[in-house]
PDB file of C-alpha atoms in Angstrom:
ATOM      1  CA  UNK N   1      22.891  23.040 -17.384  1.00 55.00           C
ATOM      2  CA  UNK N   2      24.148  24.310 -14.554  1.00 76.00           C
ATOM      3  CA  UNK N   3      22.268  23.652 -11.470  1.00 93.00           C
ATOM      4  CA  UNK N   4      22.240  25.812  -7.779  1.00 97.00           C
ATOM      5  CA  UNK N   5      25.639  26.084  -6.856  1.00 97.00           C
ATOM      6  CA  UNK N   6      27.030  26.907  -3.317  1.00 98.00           C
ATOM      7  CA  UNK N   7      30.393  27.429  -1.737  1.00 97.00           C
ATOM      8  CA  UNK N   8      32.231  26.960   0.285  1.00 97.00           C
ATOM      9  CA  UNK N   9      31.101  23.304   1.119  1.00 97.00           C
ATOM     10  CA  UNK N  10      32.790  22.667   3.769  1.00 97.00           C
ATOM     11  CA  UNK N  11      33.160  25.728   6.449  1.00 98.00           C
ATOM     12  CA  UNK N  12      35.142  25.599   9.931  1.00 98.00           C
ATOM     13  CA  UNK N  13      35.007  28.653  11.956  1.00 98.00           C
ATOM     14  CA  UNK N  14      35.907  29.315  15.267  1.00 98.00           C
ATOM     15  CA  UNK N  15      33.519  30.575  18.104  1.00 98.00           C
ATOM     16  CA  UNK N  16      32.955  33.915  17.610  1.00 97.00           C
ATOM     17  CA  UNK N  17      34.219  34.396  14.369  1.00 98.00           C
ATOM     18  CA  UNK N  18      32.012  35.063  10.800  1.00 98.00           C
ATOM     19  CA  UNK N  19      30.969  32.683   8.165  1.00 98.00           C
ATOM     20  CA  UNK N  20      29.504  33.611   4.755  1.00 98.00           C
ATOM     21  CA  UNK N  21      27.473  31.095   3.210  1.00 98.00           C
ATOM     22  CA  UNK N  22      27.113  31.827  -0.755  1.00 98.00           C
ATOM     23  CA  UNK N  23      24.694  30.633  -3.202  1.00 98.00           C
ATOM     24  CA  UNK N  24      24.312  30.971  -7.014  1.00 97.00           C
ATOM     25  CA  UNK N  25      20.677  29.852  -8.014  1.00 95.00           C
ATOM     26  CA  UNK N  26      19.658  28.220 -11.137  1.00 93.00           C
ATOM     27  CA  UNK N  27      20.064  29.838 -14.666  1.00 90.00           C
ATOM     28  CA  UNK N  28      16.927  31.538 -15.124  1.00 86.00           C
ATOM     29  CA  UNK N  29      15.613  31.945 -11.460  1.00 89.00           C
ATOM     30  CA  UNK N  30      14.753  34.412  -9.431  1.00 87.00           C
ATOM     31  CA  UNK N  31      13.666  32.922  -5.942  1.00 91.00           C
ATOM     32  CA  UNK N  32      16.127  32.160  -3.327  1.00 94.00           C
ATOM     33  CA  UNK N  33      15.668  30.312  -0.644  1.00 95.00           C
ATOM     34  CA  UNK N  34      17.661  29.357   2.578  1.00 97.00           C
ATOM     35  CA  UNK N  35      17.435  26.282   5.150  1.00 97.00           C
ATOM     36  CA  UNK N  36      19.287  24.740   7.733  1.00 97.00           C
ATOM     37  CA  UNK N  37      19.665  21.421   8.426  1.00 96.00           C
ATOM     38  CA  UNK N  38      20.354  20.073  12.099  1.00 90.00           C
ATOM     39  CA  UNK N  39      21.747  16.212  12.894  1.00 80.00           C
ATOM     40  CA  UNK N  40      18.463  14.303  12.949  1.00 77.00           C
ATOM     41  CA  UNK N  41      16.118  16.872  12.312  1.00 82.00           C
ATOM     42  CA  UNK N  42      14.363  18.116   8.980  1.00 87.00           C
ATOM     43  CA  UNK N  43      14.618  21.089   7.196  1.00 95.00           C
ATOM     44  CA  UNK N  44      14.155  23.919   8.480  1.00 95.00           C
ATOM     45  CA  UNK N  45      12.936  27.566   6.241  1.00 95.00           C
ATOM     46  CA  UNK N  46      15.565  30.355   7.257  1.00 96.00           C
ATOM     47  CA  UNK N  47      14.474  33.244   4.646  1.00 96.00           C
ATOM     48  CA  UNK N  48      13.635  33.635   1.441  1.00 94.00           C
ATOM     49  CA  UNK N  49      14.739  36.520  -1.211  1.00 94.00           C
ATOM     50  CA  UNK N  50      14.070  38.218  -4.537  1.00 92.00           C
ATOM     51  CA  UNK N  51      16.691  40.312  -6.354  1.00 90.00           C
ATOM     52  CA  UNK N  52      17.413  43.214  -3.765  1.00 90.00           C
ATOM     53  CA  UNK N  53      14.795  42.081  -1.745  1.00 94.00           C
ATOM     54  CA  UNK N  54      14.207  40.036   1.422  1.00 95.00           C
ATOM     55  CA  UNK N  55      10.451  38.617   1.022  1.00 92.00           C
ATOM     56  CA  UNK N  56      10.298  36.541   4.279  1.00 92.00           C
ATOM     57  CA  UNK N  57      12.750  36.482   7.231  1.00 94.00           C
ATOM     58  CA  UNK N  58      10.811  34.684   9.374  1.00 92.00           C
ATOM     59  CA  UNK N  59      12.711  31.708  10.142  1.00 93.00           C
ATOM     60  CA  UNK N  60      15.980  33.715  10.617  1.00 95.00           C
ATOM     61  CA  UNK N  61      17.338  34.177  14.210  1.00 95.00           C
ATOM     62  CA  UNK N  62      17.158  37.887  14.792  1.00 92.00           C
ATOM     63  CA  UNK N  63      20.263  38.382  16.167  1.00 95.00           C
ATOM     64  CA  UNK N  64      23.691  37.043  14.401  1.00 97.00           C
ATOM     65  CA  UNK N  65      22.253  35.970  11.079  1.00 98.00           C
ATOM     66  CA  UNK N  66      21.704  38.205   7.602  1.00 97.00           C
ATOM     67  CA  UNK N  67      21.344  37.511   4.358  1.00 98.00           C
ATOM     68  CA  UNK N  68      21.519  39.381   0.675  1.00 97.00           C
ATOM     69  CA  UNK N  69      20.541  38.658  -2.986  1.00 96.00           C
ATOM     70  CA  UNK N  70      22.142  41.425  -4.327  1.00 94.00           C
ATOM     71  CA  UNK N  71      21.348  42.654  -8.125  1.00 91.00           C
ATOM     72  CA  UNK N  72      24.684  41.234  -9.273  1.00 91.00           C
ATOM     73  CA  UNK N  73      26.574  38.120  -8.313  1.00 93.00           C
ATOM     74  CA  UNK N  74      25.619  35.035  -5.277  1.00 96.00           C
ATOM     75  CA  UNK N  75      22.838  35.107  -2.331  1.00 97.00           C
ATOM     76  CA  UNK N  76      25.114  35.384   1.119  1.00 98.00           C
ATOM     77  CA  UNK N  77      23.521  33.920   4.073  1.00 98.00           C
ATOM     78  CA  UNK N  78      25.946  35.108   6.691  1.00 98.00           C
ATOM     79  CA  UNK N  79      26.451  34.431  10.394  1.00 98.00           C
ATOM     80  CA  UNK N  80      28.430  36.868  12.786  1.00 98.00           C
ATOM     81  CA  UNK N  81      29.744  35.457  15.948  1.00 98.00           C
ATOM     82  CA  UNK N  82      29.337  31.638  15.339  1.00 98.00           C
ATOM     83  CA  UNK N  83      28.491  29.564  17.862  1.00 97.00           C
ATOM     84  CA  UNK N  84      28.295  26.086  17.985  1.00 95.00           C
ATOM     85  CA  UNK N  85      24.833  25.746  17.632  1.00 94.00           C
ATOM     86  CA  UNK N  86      25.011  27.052  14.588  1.00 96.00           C
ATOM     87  CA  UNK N  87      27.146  24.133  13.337  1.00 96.00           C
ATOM     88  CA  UNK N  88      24.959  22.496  10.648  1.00 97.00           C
ATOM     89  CA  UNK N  89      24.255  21.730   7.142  1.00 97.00           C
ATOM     90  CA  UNK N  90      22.819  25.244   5.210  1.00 98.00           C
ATOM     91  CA  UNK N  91      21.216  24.565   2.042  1.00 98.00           C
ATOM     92  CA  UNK N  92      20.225  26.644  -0.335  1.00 97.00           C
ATOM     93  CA  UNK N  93      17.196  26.609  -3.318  1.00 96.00           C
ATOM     94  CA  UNK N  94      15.999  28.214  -6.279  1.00 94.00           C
ATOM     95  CA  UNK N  95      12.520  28.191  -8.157  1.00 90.00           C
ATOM     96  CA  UNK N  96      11.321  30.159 -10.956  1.00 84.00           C
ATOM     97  CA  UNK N  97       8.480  32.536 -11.313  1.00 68.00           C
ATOM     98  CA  UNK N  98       5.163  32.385  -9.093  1.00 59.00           C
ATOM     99  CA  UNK N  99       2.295  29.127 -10.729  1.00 57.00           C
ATOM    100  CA  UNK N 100       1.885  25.950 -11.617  1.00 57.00           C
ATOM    101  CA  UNK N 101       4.684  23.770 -12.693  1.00 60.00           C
ATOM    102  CA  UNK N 102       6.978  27.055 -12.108  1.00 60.00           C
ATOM    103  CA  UNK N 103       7.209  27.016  -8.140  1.00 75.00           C
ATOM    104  CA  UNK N 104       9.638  23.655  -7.482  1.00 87.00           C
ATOM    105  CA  UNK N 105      12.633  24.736  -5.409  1.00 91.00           C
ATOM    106  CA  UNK N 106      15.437  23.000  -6.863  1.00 94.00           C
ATOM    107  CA  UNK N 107      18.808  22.521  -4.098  1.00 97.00           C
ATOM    108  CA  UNK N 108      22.024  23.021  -4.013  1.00 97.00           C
ATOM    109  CA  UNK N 109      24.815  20.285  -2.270  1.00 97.00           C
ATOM    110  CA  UNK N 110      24.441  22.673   1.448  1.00 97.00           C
ATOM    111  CA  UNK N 111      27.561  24.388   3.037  1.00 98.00           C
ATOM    112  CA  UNK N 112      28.271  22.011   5.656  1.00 97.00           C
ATOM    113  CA  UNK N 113      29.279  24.490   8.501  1.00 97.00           C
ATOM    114  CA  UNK N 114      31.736  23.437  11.910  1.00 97.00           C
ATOM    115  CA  UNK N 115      31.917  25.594  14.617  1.00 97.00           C
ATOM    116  CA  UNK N 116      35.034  24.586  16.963  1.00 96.00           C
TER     117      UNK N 116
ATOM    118  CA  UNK X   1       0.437  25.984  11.903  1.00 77.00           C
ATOM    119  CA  UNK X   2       1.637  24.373   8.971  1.00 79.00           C
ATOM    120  CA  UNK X   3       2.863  20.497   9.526  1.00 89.00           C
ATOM    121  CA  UNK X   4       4.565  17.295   7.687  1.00 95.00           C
ATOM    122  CA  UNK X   5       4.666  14.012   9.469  1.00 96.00           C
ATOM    123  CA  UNK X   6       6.375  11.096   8.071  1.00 97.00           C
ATOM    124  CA  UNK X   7       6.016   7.188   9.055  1.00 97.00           C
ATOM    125  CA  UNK X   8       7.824   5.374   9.620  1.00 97.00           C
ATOM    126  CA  UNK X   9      11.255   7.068  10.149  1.00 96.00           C
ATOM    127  CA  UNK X  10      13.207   4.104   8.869  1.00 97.00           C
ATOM    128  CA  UNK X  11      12.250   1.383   7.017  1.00 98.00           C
ATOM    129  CA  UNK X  12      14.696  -1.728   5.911  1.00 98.00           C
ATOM    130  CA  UNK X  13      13.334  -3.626   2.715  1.00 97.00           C
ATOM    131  CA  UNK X  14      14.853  -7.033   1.058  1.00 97.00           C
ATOM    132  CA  UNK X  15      15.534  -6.123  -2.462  1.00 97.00           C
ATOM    133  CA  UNK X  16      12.193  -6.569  -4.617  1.00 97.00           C
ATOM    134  CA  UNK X  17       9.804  -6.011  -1.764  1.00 97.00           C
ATOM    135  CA  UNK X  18       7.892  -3.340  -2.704  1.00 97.00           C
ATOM    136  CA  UNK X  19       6.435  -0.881   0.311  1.00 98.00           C
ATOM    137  CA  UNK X  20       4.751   2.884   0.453  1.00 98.00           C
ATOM    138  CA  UNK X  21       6.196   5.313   2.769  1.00 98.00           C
ATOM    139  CA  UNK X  22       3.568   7.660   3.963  1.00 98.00           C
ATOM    140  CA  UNK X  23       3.281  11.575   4.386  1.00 98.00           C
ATOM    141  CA  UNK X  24       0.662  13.233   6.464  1.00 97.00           C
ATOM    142  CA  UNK X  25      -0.057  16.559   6.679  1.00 94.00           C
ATOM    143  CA  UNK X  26      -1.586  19.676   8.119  1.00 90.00           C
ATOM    144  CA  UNK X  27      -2.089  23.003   6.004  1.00 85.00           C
ATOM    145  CA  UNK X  28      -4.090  26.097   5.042  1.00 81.00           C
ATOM    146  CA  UNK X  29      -4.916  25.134   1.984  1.00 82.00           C
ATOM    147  CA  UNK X  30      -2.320  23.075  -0.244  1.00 83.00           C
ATOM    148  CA  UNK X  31      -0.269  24.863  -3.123  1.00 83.00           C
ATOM    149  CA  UNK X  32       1.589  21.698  -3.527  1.00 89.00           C
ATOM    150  CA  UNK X  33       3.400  18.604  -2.053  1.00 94.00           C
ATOM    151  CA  UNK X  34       6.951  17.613  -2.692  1.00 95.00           C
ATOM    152  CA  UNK X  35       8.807  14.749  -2.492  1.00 97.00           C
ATOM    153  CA  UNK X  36      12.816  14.988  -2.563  1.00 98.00           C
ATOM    154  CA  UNK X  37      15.124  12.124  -2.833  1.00 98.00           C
ATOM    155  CA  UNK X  38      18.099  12.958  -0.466  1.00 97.00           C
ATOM    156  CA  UNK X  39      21.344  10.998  -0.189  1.00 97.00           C
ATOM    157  CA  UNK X  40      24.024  11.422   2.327  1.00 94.00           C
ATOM    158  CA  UNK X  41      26.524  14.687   2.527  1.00 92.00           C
ATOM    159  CA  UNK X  42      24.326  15.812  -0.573  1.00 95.00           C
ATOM    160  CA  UNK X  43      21.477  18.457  -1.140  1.00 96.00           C
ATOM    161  CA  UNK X  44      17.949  16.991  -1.360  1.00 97.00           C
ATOM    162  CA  UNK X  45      16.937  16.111  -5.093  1.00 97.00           C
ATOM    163  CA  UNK X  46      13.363  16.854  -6.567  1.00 95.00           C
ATOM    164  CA  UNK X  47      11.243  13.843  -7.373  1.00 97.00           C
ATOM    165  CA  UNK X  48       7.517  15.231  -7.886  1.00 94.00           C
ATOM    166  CA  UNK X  49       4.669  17.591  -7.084  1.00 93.00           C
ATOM    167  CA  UNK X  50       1.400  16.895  -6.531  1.00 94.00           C
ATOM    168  CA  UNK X  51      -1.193  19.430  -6.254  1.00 90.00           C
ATOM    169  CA  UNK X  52      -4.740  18.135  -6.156  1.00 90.00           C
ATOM    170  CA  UNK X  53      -6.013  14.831  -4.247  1.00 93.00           C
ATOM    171  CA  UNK X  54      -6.465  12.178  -6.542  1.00 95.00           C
ATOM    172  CA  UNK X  55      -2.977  12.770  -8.725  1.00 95.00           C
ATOM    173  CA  UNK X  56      -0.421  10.489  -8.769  1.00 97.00           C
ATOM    174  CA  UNK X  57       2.586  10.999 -10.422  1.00 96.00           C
ATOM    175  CA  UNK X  58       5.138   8.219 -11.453  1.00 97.00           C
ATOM    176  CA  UNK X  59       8.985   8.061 -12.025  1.00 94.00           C
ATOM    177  CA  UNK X  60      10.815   4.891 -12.384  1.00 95.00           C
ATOM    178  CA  UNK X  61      10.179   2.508  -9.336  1.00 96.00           C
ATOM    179  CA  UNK X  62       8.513   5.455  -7.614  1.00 97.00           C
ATOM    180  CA  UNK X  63       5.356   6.314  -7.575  1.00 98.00           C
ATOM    181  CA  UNK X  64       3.486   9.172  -5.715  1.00 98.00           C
ATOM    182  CA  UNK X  65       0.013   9.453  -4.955  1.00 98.00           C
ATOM    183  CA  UNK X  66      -2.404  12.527  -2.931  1.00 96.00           C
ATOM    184  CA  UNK X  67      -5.302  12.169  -0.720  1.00 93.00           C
ATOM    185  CA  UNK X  68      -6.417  15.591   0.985  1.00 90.00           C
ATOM    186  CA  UNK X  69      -4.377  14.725   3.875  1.00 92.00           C
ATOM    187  CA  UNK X  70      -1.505  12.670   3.094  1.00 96.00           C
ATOM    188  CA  UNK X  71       0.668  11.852   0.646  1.00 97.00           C
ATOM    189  CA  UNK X  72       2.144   7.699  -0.257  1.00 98.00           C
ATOM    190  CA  UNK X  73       5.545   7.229  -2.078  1.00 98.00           C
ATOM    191  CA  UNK X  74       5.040   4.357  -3.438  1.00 98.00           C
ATOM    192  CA  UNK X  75       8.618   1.801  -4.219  1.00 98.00           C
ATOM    193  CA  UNK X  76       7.702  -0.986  -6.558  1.00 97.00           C
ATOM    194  CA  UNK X  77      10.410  -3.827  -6.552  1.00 97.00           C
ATOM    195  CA  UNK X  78      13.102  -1.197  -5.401  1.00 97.00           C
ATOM    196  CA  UNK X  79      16.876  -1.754  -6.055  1.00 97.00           C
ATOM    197  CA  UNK X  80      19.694  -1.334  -3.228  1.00 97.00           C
ATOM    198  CA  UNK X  81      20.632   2.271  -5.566  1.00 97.00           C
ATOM    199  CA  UNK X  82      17.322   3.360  -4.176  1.00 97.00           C
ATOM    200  CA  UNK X  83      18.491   3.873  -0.260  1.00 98.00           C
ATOM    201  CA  UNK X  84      18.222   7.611   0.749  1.00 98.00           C
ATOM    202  CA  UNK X  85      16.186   9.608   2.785  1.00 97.00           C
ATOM    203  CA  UNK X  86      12.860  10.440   1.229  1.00 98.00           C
ATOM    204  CA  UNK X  87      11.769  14.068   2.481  1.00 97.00           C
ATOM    205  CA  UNK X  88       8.042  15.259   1.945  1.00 97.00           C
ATOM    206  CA  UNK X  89       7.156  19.052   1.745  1.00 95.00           C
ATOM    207  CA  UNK X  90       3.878  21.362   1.568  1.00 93.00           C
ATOM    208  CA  UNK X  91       3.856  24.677   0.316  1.00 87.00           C
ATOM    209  CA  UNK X  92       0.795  26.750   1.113  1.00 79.00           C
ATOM    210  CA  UNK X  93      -1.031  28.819  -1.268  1.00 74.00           C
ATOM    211  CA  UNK X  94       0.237  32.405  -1.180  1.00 67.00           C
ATOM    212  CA  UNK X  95       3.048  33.122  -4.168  1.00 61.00           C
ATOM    213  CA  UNK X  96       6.526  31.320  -3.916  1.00 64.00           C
ATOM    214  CA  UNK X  97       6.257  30.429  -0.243  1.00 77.00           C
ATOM    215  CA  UNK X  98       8.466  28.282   1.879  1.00 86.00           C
ATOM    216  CA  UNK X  99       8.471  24.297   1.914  1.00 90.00           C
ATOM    217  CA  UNK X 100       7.396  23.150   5.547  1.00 92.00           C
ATOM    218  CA  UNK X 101       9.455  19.216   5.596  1.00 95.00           C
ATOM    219  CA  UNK X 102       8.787  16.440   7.112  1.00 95.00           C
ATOM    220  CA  UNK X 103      11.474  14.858   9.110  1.00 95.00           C
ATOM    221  CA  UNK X 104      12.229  11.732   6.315  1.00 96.00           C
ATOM    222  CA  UNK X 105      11.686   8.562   6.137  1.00 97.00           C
ATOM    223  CA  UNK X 106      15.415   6.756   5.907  1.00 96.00           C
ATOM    224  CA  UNK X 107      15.281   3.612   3.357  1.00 98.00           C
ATOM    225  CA  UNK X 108      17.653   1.042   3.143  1.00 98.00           C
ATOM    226  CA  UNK X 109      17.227  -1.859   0.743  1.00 98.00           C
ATOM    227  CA  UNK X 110      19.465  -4.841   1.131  1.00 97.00           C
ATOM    228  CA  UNK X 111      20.150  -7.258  -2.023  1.00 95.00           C
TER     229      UNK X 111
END
C-alpha cells in the first residue's frame, strides 16, 4: 500500500544550475498536484496535472519552472536556473477521480531543495 | 479570492488540557475543508474532510467540526505524540481543484 512517493528528498544545486523534482502518485490516482513550501509560510498551489495534461498552471512562476505527468512513469516538477529563492520544501499530492469522498489529496514526504 | 486563516499560530498545552484550534475562512462556495496533521521534515498527513456546516467528524483525540465560515479542531485530553503543525485547507467547488492552506497552527503538548 504504497503511498505518493517522491525523490530525490534531499536536493542541493548550485545557482544557476537545474533540479528535477519527481513524483510517483498513489496506486490508483490520476490527479497530481504540486506545492511549495517556504520557511514559515503555508502551502502554496504550484500546478496541477492529469495524464499528459497540465489542468492548472496558475501558481507556477512563468519563467524557470515546468512540469510533466507523462503517460508512463513519475510527475517532474523541474526548475532551470535555480536560484536561491527557490530553495524550499516541494511537495507533491495525489487524489482520485472528481466527487465526494474521492477528491482528498493525499502527500508525499516533499523534496527538500538547497540552492547554494 | 480564496482564503484560510488560522488562530492562534502556536499554542503550548499541559498534557490532558484539552483546547480547539480554529480555522476561518473565505470561499466561493465550499467543496470541502481539510485538516492535515504535519510533523517536522515530513509531508502533511490527511486527518478529515468536512463538507457541509453542521458535520463533525472524529478520529482519536481529534475531533473536527464546520460552521459556514470556520472550521474547530477539536484535542480532547491530547498526549505529547500529538505535537505537529495542524494545517487547514478549502477546496472550491469546480472538479479536483487546488487546496488554498492556512498558515498552521504549531502545537506542542508538554507531559
Amino acid at each position: 500500500n504504497a503511498g505518493v512517493m517522491q525523490n530525490p528528498r534531499h536536493l542541493v544545486r548550485r545557482r544557476g544550475q537545474e533540479a528535477r523534482l519527481r513524483c510517483s502518485p498513489m496506486k490508483g490516482h490520476s490527479h497530481v498536484y504540486w506545492y511549495r513550501q517556504l520557511p514559515e509560510e503555508g502551502l502554496k498551489f504550484m500546478v496541477y496535472l492529469q495524464k499528459e495534461n497540465i489542468i492548472d498552471e496558475s501558481g507556477m512562476p512563468k519563467e524557470r519552472f515546468s512540469a510533466e505527468f507523462p503517460k508512463e512513469g513519475p510527475s517532474i516538477l523541474r526548475i532551470q536556473q535555480v536560484v536561491r529563492g527557490d530553495s524550499a520544501a516541494y511537495f507533491c499530492a495525489s487524489s482520485q477521480l472528481w466527487g465526494q469522498g474521492l477528491n482528498e489529496q493525499f502527500f508525499g514526504p516533499g523534496t527538500r531543495l538547497t540552492v547554494l | 479570492e480564496d482564503q484560510v486563516t488560522q488562530s492562534p499560530e502556536a499554542l503550548r498545552l499541559q498534557e490532558g488540557e484539552s483546547s480547539s484550534l480554529n480555522c476561518s475562512y473565505t470561499v466561493s462556495g465550499l467543496r470541502g475543508l481539510f485538516w492535515y496533521r504535519q510533523d517536522p521534515g515530513k509531508g502533511p498527513e490527511f486527518l478529515f474532510t468536512l463538507y457541509s456546516a453542521g458535520e463533525e467528524k472524529e478520529k482519536e483525540r481529534l475531533k473536527a467540526t464546520l460552521t459556514k465560515k470556520e472550521s474547530f479542531l477539536h484535542i480532547t485530553a491530547p498526549k505529547p505524540e500529538d505535537s505537529a503543525t495542524y494545517l487547514c485547507a478549502v477546496q472550491a467547488p469546480s472538479g479536483n481543484t487546488p487546496l488554498v492552506f492556512g498558515k498552521g497552527t504549531r502545537l506542542s503538548v508538554i507531559a
